[in-house]
Amino acid sequence: MKKAVVLLSGGLDSTTCLAYAKSQGHECYALSFDYGQKHNSELEAAKRIAHAMNAARHEVLPLQLNQLTRSALTDQSIDIPDYVDDGEIPVTYVPARNTILIAVALGWAEVLEADAIFIGVSSVDYSGYPDCRPEYIEAYRKLAELATKVGVEGKPISIETPLIHLNKAETIQLGHKLGVDYGLTVSCYRANDEGEACGECDSCYLRKKGFSDAGIEDPTHYIQ
């Protein structure tokens, strides 16, 4: 069976990505990061999801980006704002996060002799982060080819982004067809310890709109 490393945050997109990778015949190795995020209930969600979806293995790696970067997701002194559609990159952007996370996944994939890395980035319904764009992923594919032994030998590890051109409703519809239980997921940037969502941050806004547009009942647990 083909092997894949799947970056699993515990949120809606990464869980859909795990389901998609499994549907394509991959034995999935889930990889999550404790990078100092304030909404760490998503890591508990990732553990539940990896177990429920029978991942071959699930690793949660400590990676304290909060010691080096400034972001509303990691810095206690910066408030996480409500959703605002102003075209600016929001303060929830974590500098170079995907670049770092994919690099770690690339190393593990090479050790596992995996064929692919799956990451649930989208360039449609997203917060404008620069490391979610198609041109970024394409550049990283070239980097992965140059940076690894298997790449130099002509057997590069592919970086798969099945959601990159999907809006949130299309992602939810795909996951629904694949049997994803979105009630297990946590997307909210301000989620409490029980994983309940605020309903007002960037991630909550896009998630709520996605379920509404998809015509599928939203199973999210919101803070009362």
CSV table of C-alpha atoms in Angstrom, one decimal:
chain,number,residue,atom,x,y,z
A,1,MET,CA,0.0,0.0,0.0
A,2,LYS,CA,1.1,3.5,-0.8
A,3,LYS,CA,2.1,5.6,2.3
A,4,ALA,CA,1.4,9.3,2.9
A,5,VAL,CA,2.1,11.8,5.6
A,6,VAL,CA,-1.0,13.9,6.3
A,7,LEU,CA,-0.6,17.2,8.2
A,8,LEU,CA,-3.5,17.0,10.7
A,9,SER,CA,-4.4,20.1,12.7
A,10,GLY,CA,-7.7,18.8,14.0
A,11,GLY,CA,-9.6,21.3,11.9
A,12,LEU,CA,-12.1,20.8,9.0
A,13,ASP,CA,-9.7,21.1,6.1
A,14,SER,CA,-7.0,18.8,7.4
A,15,THR,CA,-9.5,16.2,8.4
A,16,THR,CA,-11.1,16.3,4.9
A,17,CYS,CA,-7.5,15.9,3.5
A,18,LEU,CA,-7.0,12.8,5.7
A,19,ALA,CA,-10.2,11.2,4.4
A,20,TYR,CA,-9.3,12.0,0.8
A,21,ALA,CA,-5.8,10.5,1.2
A,22,LYS,CA,-7.3,7.3,2.6
A,23,SER,CA,-9.8,7.2,-0.3
A,24,GLN,CA,-6.9,7.3,-2.7
A,25,GLY,CA,-5.5,4.1,-1.3
A,26,HIS,CA,-2.8,5.6,1.0
A,27,GLU,CA,-1.8,4.2,4.4
A,28,CYS,CA,-1.9,7.5,6.3
A,29,TYR,CA,0.6,8.7,8.9
A,30,ALA,CA,-0.9,11.7,10.7
A,31,LEU,CA,1.4,14.5,11.9
A,32,SER,CA,0.3,17.3,14.2
A,33,PHE,CA,2.3,20.1,15.9
A,34,ASP,CA,2.0,21.7,19.3
A,35,TYR,CA,3.5,25.0,18.1
A,36,GLY,CA,2.4,27.1,21.0
A,37,GLN,CA,-1.1,27.8,19.6
A,38,LYS,CA,-3.6,29.2,22.1
A,39,HIS,CA,-6.4,27.1,20.8
A,40,ASN,CA,-4.7,23.8,21.7
A,41,SER,CA,-8.0,21.9,22.0
A,42,GLU,CA,-7.5,21.3,18.3
A,43,LEU,CA,-4.7,18.9,19.2
A,44,GLU,CA,-7.1,16.9,21.3
A,45,ALA,CA,-9.4,16.9,18.2
A,46,ALA,CA,-6.6,15.7,16.0
A,47,LYS,CA,-6.0,12.7,18.4
A,48,ARG,CA,-9.7,11.8,18.2
A,49,ILE,CA,-9.7,12.1,14.5
A,50,ALA,CA,-6.6,10.1,13.9
A,51,HIS,CA,-8.0,7.3,16.0
A,52,ALA,CA,-11.5,7.4,14.5
A,53,MET,CA,-10.1,7.4,11.0
A,54,ASN,CA,-7.6,4.5,11.7
A,55,ALA,CA,-4.4,6.4,10.9
A,56,ALA,CA,-1.5,4.0,10.8
A,57,ARG,CA,0.3,6.3,13.2
A,58,HIS,CA,-0.2,9.7,14.7
A,59,GLU,CA,2.6,11.9,16.0
A,60,VAL,CA,2.2,15.2,17.9
A,61,LEU,CA,5.5,17.1,17.8
A,62,PRO,CA,6.4,20.0,20.1
A,63,LEU,CA,7.5,23.0,18.1
A,64,GLN,CA,7.4,26.2,20.2
A,65,LEU,CA,7.1,28.8,17.4
A,66,ASN,CA,5.6,31.2,20.0
A,67,GLN,CA,9.2,31.7,21.3
A,68,LEU,CA,10.3,33.1,18.0
A,69,THR,CA,7.3,34.5,16.1
A,70,ARG,CA,4.5,37.0,16.8
A,71,SER,CA,1.0,36.0,15.9
A,72,ALA,CA,-2.4,36.3,17.5
A,73,LEU,CA,-2.5,32.5,17.5
A,74,THR,CA,0.6,32.1,19.7
A,75,ASP,CA,1.1,35.4,21.6
A,76,GLN,CA,-1.0,36.0,24.7
A,77,SER,CA,-0.6,39.7,24.3
A,78,ILE,CA,-2.3,39.9,20.9
A,79,ASP,CA,-6.1,39.4,20.8
A,80,ILE,CA,-7.6,37.2,18.1
A,81,PRO,CA,-10.0,39.5,16.2
A,82,ASP,CA,-13.4,38.9,14.8
A,83,TYR,CA,-13.7,38.2,11.1
A,84,VAL,CA,-13.0,41.3,8.9
A,85,ASP,CA,-13.0,41.1,5.1
A,86,ASP,CA,-10.5,43.9,4.5
A,87,GLY,CA,-8.1,42.2,2.1
A,88,GLU,CA,-5.2,42.4,4.6
A,89,ILE,CA,-3.2,39.4,5.9
A,90,PRO,CA,-4.6,39.1,9.5
A,91,VAL,CA,-2.7,39.0,12.8
A,92,THR,CA,-3.5,35.3,13.0
A,93,TYR,CA,-0.9,34.7,10.4
A,94,VAL,CA,2.0,32.6,11.9
A,95,PRO,CA,5.2,33.6,10.0
A,96,ALA,CA,6.5,30.8,7.8
A,97,ARG,CA,4.3,28.1,9.6
A,98,ASN,CA,3.6,25.9,6.6
A,99,THR,CA,7.1,26.2,5.3
A,100,ILE,CA,8.3,24.7,8.7
A,101,LEU,CA,5.6,22.1,9.0
A,102,ILE,CA,5.9,20.8,5.5
A,103,ALA,CA,9.7,20.5,6.0
A,104,VAL,CA,9.3,18.3,9.0
A,105,ALA,CA,6.7,16.2,7.2
A,106,LEU,CA,9.1,15.9,4.3
A,107,GLY,CA,11.8,14.4,6.5
A,108,TRP,CA,9.4,11.9,8.0
A,109,ALA,CA,8.0,11.0,4.6
A,110,GLU,CA,11.4,10.2,3.4
A,111,VAL,CA,12.1,8.0,6.4
A,112,LEU,CA,8.8,6.2,6.0
A,113,GLU,CA,9.4,5.8,2.2
A,114,ALA,CA,6.1,7.6,1.7
A,115,ASP,CA,5.0,8.7,-1.7
A,116,ALA,CA,3.2,11.8,-0.7
A,117,ILE,CA,2.5,14.6,1.8
A,118,PHE,CA,-1.1,15.8,2.0
A,119,ILE,CA,-1.9,19.3,3.3
A,120,GLY,CA,-5.3,20.9,3.4
A,121,VAL,CA,-4.5,24.4,2.2
A,122,SER,CA,-7.0,26.3,0.1
A,123,SER,CA,-6.5,29.5,-1.9
A,124,VAL,CA,-10.3,30.2,-2.2
A,125,ASP,CA,-12.1,30.5,1.2
A,126,TYR,CA,-9.1,31.3,3.4
A,127,SER,CA,-7.6,34.2,5.5
A,128,GLY,CA,-5.2,35.4,2.9
A,129,TYR,CA,-2.1,33.6,4.3
A,130,PRO,CA,0.7,33.7,1.7
A,131,ASP,CA,1.7,30.0,2.4
A,132,CYS,CA,-1.7,28.7,1.1
A,133,ARG,CA,-1.3,29.9,-2.5
A,134,PRO,CA,-0.7,27.6,-5.5
A,135,GLU,CA,2.5,29.3,-6.5
A,136,TYR,CA,3.9,28.7,-3.0
A,137,ILE,CA,3.1,25.0,-3.1
A,138,GLU,CA,4.6,24.7,-6.6
A,139,ALA,CA,7.8,26.3,-5.4
A,140,TYR,CA,7.8,23.9,-2.4
A,141,ARG,CA,7.5,20.9,-4.7
A,142,LYS,CA,10.6,22.0,-6.5
A,143,LEU,CA,12.4,22.5,-3.2
A,144,ALA,CA,11.3,19.0,-2.0
A,145,GLU,CA,12.8,17.5,-5.2
A,146,LEU,CA,16.1,19.3,-4.7
A,147,ALA,CA,16.3,18.8,-0.9
A,148,THR,CA,15.9,15.0,-0.5
A,149,LYS,CA,17.8,11.9,-1.5
A,150,VAL,CA,14.7,10.4,-3.1
A,151,GLY,CA,14.2,13.6,-5.1
A,152,VAL,CA,17.7,13.7,-6.4
A,153,GLU,CA,17.4,10.0,-7.3
A,154,GLY,CA,14.3,10.8,-9.4
A,155,LYS,CA,11.6,9.6,-7.0
A,156,PRO,CA,10.4,12.9,-5.4
A,157,ILE,CA,7.8,12.9,-2.7
A,158,SER,CA,4.7,14.7,-4.0
A,159,ILE,CA,3.0,17.5,-2.1
A,160,GLU,CA,-0.7,17.0,-2.5
A,161,THR,CA,-3.2,19.8,-2.0
A,162,PRO,CA,-6.6,18.4,-3.0
A,163,LEU,CA,-8.5,21.3,-1.5
A,164,ILE,CA,-6.5,24.2,-3.0
A,165,HIS,CA,-9.0,25.2,-5.6
A,166,LEU,CA,-12.1,24.3,-3.5
A,167,ASN,CA,-14.2,26.8,-1.5
A,168,LYS,CA,-15.3,25.8,2.0
A,169,ALA,CA,-18.7,24.5,0.9
A,170,GLU,CA,-17.1,22.3,-1.8
A,171,THR,CA,-14.6,21.0,0.8
A,172,ILE,CA,-17.4,20.1,3.2
A,173,GLN,CA,-19.4,18.4,0.4
A,174,LEU,CA,-16.3,16.3,-0.4
A,175,GLY,CA,-15.8,15.4,3.2
A,176,HIS,CA,-19.5,14.5,3.6
A,177,LYS,CA,-19.3,12.1,0.6
A,178,LEU,CA,-16.2,10.6,2.2
A,179,GLY,CA,-18.0,10.1,5.5
A,180,VAL,CA,-16.1,12.7,7.6
A,181,ASP,CA,-17.6,13.3,11.0
A,182,TYR,CA,-17.1,17.1,11.3
A,183,GLY,CA,-18.4,17.0,14.8
A,184,LEU,CA,-15.0,15.7,15.8
A,185,THR,CA,-13.2,18.7,14.4
A,186,VAL,CA,-12.1,22.0,16.0
A,187,SER,CA,-11.5,25.0,13.7
A,188,CYS,CA,-12.0,28.0,16.0
A,189,TYR,CA,-9.0,30.2,16.8
A,190,ARG,CA,-10.6,31.0,20.2
A,191,ALA,CA,-11.9,27.5,21.1
A,192,ASN,CA,-12.2,26.8,24.8
A,193,ASP,CA,-10.7,23.7,26.5
A,194,GLU,CA,-13.8,21.7,25.6
A,195,GLY,CA,-13.3,22.6,21.9
A,196,GLU,CA,-16.4,24.9,21.7
A,197,ALA,CA,-16.2,27.6,19.1
A,198,CYS,CA,-16.6,31.3,19.4
A,199,GLY,CA,-18.5,31.7,16.1
A,200,GLU,CA,-16.9,35.1,15.3
A,201,CYS,CA,-13.2,34.6,14.3
A,202,ASP,CA,-11.9,34.2,10.7
A,203,SER,CA,-12.0,30.4,10.9
A,204,CYS,CA,-15.5,30.3,12.5
A,205,TYR,CA,-16.9,32.7,9.9
A,206,LEU,CA,-15.6,30.6,6.9
A,207,ARG,CA,-16.7,27.3,8.5
A,208,LYS,CA,-20.2,28.6,9.3
A,209,LYS,CA,-20.6,30.0,5.8
A,210,GLY,CA,-19.3,26.8,4.3
A,211,PHE,CA,-21.9,24.6,6.0
A,212,SER,CA,-24.6,27.0,5.1
A,213,ASP,CA,-23.6,27.2,1.4
A,214,ALA,CA,-23.2,23.4,1.3
A,215,GLY,CA,-26.7,22.9,2.6
A,216,ILE,CA,-25.3,20.5,5.3
A,217,GLU,CA,-26.1,20.8,9.0
A,218,ASP,CA,-23.3,22.4,11.0
A,219,PRO,CA,-22.3,20.0,13.8
A,220,THR,CA,-20.0,22.6,15.5
A,221,HIS,CA,-20.3,23.0,19.2
A,222,TYR,CA,-20.5,26.8,19.9
A,223,ILE,CA,-19.9,28.5,23.2
A,224,GLN,CA,-23.2,29.4,24.8
